[in-house]
PDB file of C-alpha atoms in Angstrom:
ATOM      1  CA  MET B   1     -40.442 135.474 -77.355  1.00 52.00           C
ATOM      2  CA  ASP B   2     -37.375 137.569 -78.110  1.00 57.00           C
ATOM      3  CA  ASP B   3     -34.720 138.907 -75.370  1.00 61.00           C
ATOM      4  CA  VAL B   4     -35.671 142.555 -75.974  1.00 55.00           C
ATOM      5  CA  MET B   5     -37.083 144.920 -73.288  1.00 52.00           C
ATOM      6  CA  LYS B   6     -38.119 148.383 -74.163  1.00 53.00           C
ATOM      7  CA  ILE B   7     -38.382 151.217 -71.407  1.00 53.00           C
ATOM      8  CA  GLY B   8     -39.573 154.405 -72.967  1.00 57.00           C
ATOM      9  CA  HIS B   9     -37.376 155.009 -75.988  1.00 57.00           C
ATOM     10  CA  LEU B  10     -34.708 152.846 -74.654  1.00 57.00           C
ATOM     11  CA  ARG B  11     -33.875 149.504 -76.084  1.00 56.00           C
ATOM     12  CA  LEU B  12     -32.118 146.827 -74.108  1.00 54.00           C
ATOM     13  CA  THR B  13     -30.910 143.609 -75.432  1.00 57.00           C
ATOM     14  CA  ALA B  14     -30.227 140.955 -72.960  1.00 59.00           C
ATOM     15  CA  GLY B  15     -26.491 140.094 -72.654  1.00 59.00           C
ATOM     16  CA  ALA B  16     -25.591 143.653 -73.845  1.00 54.00           C
ATOM     17  CA  PRO B  17     -22.729 144.783 -72.238  1.00 56.00           C
ATOM     18  CA  ILE B  18     -23.486 148.171 -69.957  1.00 56.00           C
ATOM     19  CA  ARG B  19     -20.570 150.554 -69.852  1.00 59.00           C
ATOM     20  CA  LYS B  20     -19.684 153.185 -67.363  1.00 56.00           C
ATOM     21  CA  PRO B  21     -19.483 156.867 -68.547  1.00 57.00           C
ATOM     22  CA  ALA B  22     -15.914 157.593 -69.648  1.00 60.00           C
ATOM     23  CA  GLN B  23     -14.071 159.719 -66.675  1.00 57.00           C
ATOM     24  CA  THR B  24     -11.784 162.446 -67.634  1.00 57.00           C
ATOM     25  CA  ASP B  25      -8.279 162.420 -66.156  1.00 55.00           C
ATOM     26  CA  GLY B  26      -7.748 165.018 -63.531  1.00 55.00           C
ATOM     27  CA  ALA B  27      -8.371 165.960 -59.829  1.00 52.00           C
ATOM     28  CA  ALA B  28     -11.910 167.431 -60.721  1.00 51.00           C
ATOM     29  CA  GLY B  29     -12.942 163.845 -61.734  1.00 57.00           C
ATOM     30  CA  ASN B  30     -12.372 162.387 -58.482  1.00 68.00           C
ATOM     31  CA  ALA B  31     -13.738 165.348 -56.375  1.00 71.00           C
ATOM     32  CA  SER B  32     -17.269 165.767 -55.099  1.00 73.00           C
ATOM     33  CA  PHE B  33     -19.381 168.889 -55.723  1.00 65.00           C
ATOM     34  CA  LYS B  34     -19.251 169.536 -52.094  1.00 64.00           C
ATOM     35  CA  ASP B  35     -15.394 169.211 -51.940  1.00 66.00           C
ATOM     36  CA  VAL B  36     -14.832 171.600 -55.018  1.00 60.00           C
ATOM     37  CA  LEU B  37     -17.517 174.106 -53.273  1.00 57.00           C
ATOM     38  CA  ASP B  38     -15.573 173.992 -49.845  1.00 59.00           C
ATOM     39  CA  ARG B  39     -12.327 174.875 -51.324  1.00 63.00           C
ATOM     40  CA  THR B  40     -13.639 177.726 -53.334  1.00 65.00           C
ATOM     41  CA  VAL B  41     -16.022 179.463 -50.876  1.00 82.00           C
ATOM     42  CA  LEU B  42     -14.499 182.381 -48.676  1.00 91.00           C
ATOM     43  CA  ASN B  43     -16.781 182.142 -45.373  1.00 93.00           C
ATOM     44  CA  PHE B  44     -16.796 185.188 -42.939  1.00 94.00           C
ATOM     45  CA  SER B  45     -17.416 184.961 -39.111  1.00 95.00           C
ATOM     46  CA  HIS B  46     -20.360 187.118 -37.779  1.00 96.00           C
ATOM     47  CA  HIS B  47     -17.722 189.018 -35.924  1.00 95.00           C
ATOM     48  CA  ALA B  48     -15.799 189.547 -39.204  1.00 95.00           C
ATOM     49  CA  GLU B  49     -18.964 190.826 -40.972  1.00 94.00           C
ATOM     50  CA  GLN B  50     -19.493 193.279 -38.094  1.00 95.00           C
ATOM     51  CA  ARG B  51     -15.882 194.679 -38.130  1.00 94.00           C
ATOM     52  CA  ILE B  52     -15.891 194.983 -41.949  1.00 94.00           C
ATOM     53  CA  ALA B  53     -19.170 196.916 -41.882  1.00 94.00           C
ATOM     54  CA  GLN B  54     -17.736 199.330 -38.773  1.00 94.00           C
ATOM     55  CA  ARG B  55     -14.799 200.028 -40.523  1.00 93.00           C
ATOM     56  CA  GLY B  56     -16.084 200.433 -44.008  1.00 93.00           C
ATOM     57  CA  ILE B  57     -14.034 197.800 -45.629  1.00 93.00           C
ATOM     58  CA  THR B  58     -15.026 196.955 -49.198  1.00 92.00           C
ATOM     59  CA  LEU B  59     -13.951 193.622 -51.091  1.00 90.00           C
ATOM     60  CA  LYS B  60     -14.587 193.583 -54.922  1.00 91.00           C
ATOM     61  CA  PRO B  61     -14.527 190.199 -56.559  1.00 90.00           C
ATOM     62  CA  ASP B  62     -11.195 189.999 -57.646  1.00 91.00           C
ATOM     63  CA  ALA B  63      -9.896 191.032 -53.990  1.00 92.00           C
ATOM     64  CA  LEU B  64     -11.723 187.897 -52.814  1.00 92.00           C
ATOM     65  CA  THR B  65     -10.148 185.438 -55.617  1.00 92.00           C
ATOM     66  CA  LYS B  66      -6.641 186.796 -54.658  1.00 94.00           C
ATOM     67  CA  ILE B  67      -7.702 186.334 -50.993  1.00 95.00           C
ATOM     68  CA  GLY B  68      -9.026 182.917 -51.919  1.00 94.00           C
ATOM     69  CA  GLN B  69      -5.571 182.092 -53.557  1.00 94.00           C
ATOM     70  CA  ALA B  70      -3.743 183.052 -50.479  1.00 96.00           C
ATOM     71  CA  ILE B  71      -5.473 180.766 -48.168  1.00 96.00           C
ATOM     72  CA  ASP B  72      -5.026 178.004 -50.752  1.00 94.00           C
ATOM     73  CA  GLN B  73      -1.189 178.953 -50.656  1.00 95.00           C
ATOM     74  CA  ALA B  74      -1.392 178.804 -46.562  1.00 96.00           C
ATOM     75  CA  ALA B  75      -3.384 175.388 -46.869  1.00 95.00           C
ATOM     76  CA  ALA B  76      -0.679 173.755 -48.969  1.00 96.00           C
ATOM     77  CA  LYS B  77       1.876 174.523 -46.517  1.00 96.00           C
ATOM     78  CA  GLY B  78      -0.066 173.281 -43.496  1.00 97.00           C
ATOM     79  CA  ALA B  79      -1.279 176.650 -41.958  1.00 97.00           C
ATOM     80  CA  LYS B  80      -4.123 176.554 -39.427  1.00 98.00           C
ATOM     81  CA  ASP B  81      -4.571 180.004 -38.436  1.00 98.00           C
ATOM     82  CA  SER B  82      -3.228 182.711 -40.877  1.00 98.00           C
ATOM     83  CA  LEU B  83      -2.669 186.398 -41.028  1.00 97.00           C
ATOM     84  CA  VAL B  84      -3.555 187.533 -44.652  1.00 97.00           C
ATOM     85  CA  VAL B  85      -2.650 191.165 -45.717  1.00 96.00           C
ATOM     86  CA  TYR B  86      -4.308 192.411 -48.822  1.00 96.00           C
ATOM     87  CA  ARG B  87      -3.499 196.018 -49.612  1.00 93.00           C
ATOM     88  CA  ASP B  88      -4.417 198.217 -46.314  1.00 93.00           C
ATOM     89  CA  ILE B  89      -6.825 195.080 -45.057  1.00 95.00           C
ATOM     90  CA  ALA B  90      -5.332 192.473 -42.513  1.00 96.00           C
ATOM     91  CA  MET B  91      -7.738 189.490 -41.699  1.00 96.00           C
ATOM     92  CA  ILE B  92      -7.217 186.445 -39.700  1.00 97.00           C
ATOM     93  CA  VAL B  93      -8.353 183.407 -41.626  1.00 97.00           C
ATOM     94  CA  ASN B  94      -9.160 180.343 -40.196  1.00 97.00           C
ATOM     95  CA  VAL B  95      -7.333 178.045 -43.191  1.00 96.00           C
ATOM     96  CA  PRO B  96      -9.026 174.590 -42.930  1.00 95.00           C
ATOM     97  CA  SER B  97     -12.496 176.255 -42.649  1.00 94.00           C
ATOM     98  CA  ARG B  98     -11.459 179.151 -45.000  1.00 95.00           C
ATOM     99  CA  THR B  99     -13.490 181.154 -42.631  1.00 96.00           C
ATOM    100  CA  VAL B 100     -12.396 185.105 -41.830  1.00 96.00           C
ATOM    101  CA  VAL B 101     -12.336 185.320 -38.207  1.00 96.00           C
ATOM    102  CA  THR B 102     -11.756 188.972 -38.124  1.00 95.00           C
ATOM    103  CA  ALA B 103     -10.613 192.069 -40.469  1.00 95.00           C
ATOM    104  CA  MET B 104      -9.207 195.337 -39.904  1.00 95.00           C
ATOM    105  CA  ASP B 105      -7.926 198.529 -42.096  1.00 94.00           C
ATOM    106  CA  GLY B 106      -4.921 200.276 -42.266  1.00 90.00           C
ATOM    107  CA  ASN B 107      -5.937 202.612 -39.369  1.00 89.00           C
ATOM    108  CA  SER B 108      -6.935 199.890 -37.208  1.00 88.00           C
ATOM    109  CA  MET B 109      -3.473 198.065 -37.556  1.00 88.00           C
ATOM    110  CA  GLN B 110      -1.237 200.455 -36.096  1.00 87.00           C
ATOM    111  CA  GLY B 111       0.343 199.470 -33.173  1.00 87.00           C
ATOM    112  CA  ASN B 112      -1.524 195.883 -33.047  1.00 88.00           C
ATOM    113  CA  VAL B 113      -0.048 192.568 -32.261  1.00 92.00           C
ATOM    114  CA  PHE B 114      -1.421 189.731 -33.908  1.00 92.00           C
ATOM    115  CA  THR B 115      -1.510 186.390 -31.921  1.00 93.00           C
ATOM    116  CA  GLN B 116      -2.526 183.161 -32.189  1.00 94.00           C
ATOM    117  CA  ILE B 117      -1.626 182.759 -35.963  1.00 97.00           C
ATOM    118  CA  ASP B 118       0.759 180.378 -37.495  1.00 96.00           C
ATOM    119  CA  SER B 119       1.468 182.225 -40.730  1.00 97.00           C
ATOM    120  CA  ALA B 120       1.238 185.367 -42.738  1.00 97.00           C
ATOM    121  CA  VAL B 121       0.424 185.860 -46.356  1.00 97.00           C
ATOM    122  CA  ILE B 122       1.043 189.221 -47.948  1.00 96.00           C
ATOM    123  CA  VAL B 123      -1.101 189.455 -50.974  1.00 95.00           C
ATOM    124  CA  SER B 124       0.132 191.799 -53.887  1.00 85.00           C
TER     125      SER B 124
END
């Protein structure tokens, strides 16, 4: 009897070395899918969704990308709750959870005081 075992189309020989798949260098190789997804997704609280609808605010995909990059910058500096201003839209964002807590347009911003934030990011 020889030391060959067949499984489907695979042919394994006893004593043959089994190698792990080669990993590419870089952060993406070490991060799980959930970690990557959590860093890229921008969430909106129920309250923020209501305010966006009430105030007629529209956010296009490129705007969401820029806002996401602003949140990444705030996270890199250790921010927890940040005011993100994009054009005439202001948003309070919980940085660790990447969640927009509330949003307002230029008319609603007039005369407001923003409290309970530890940073502000102005997006151009």
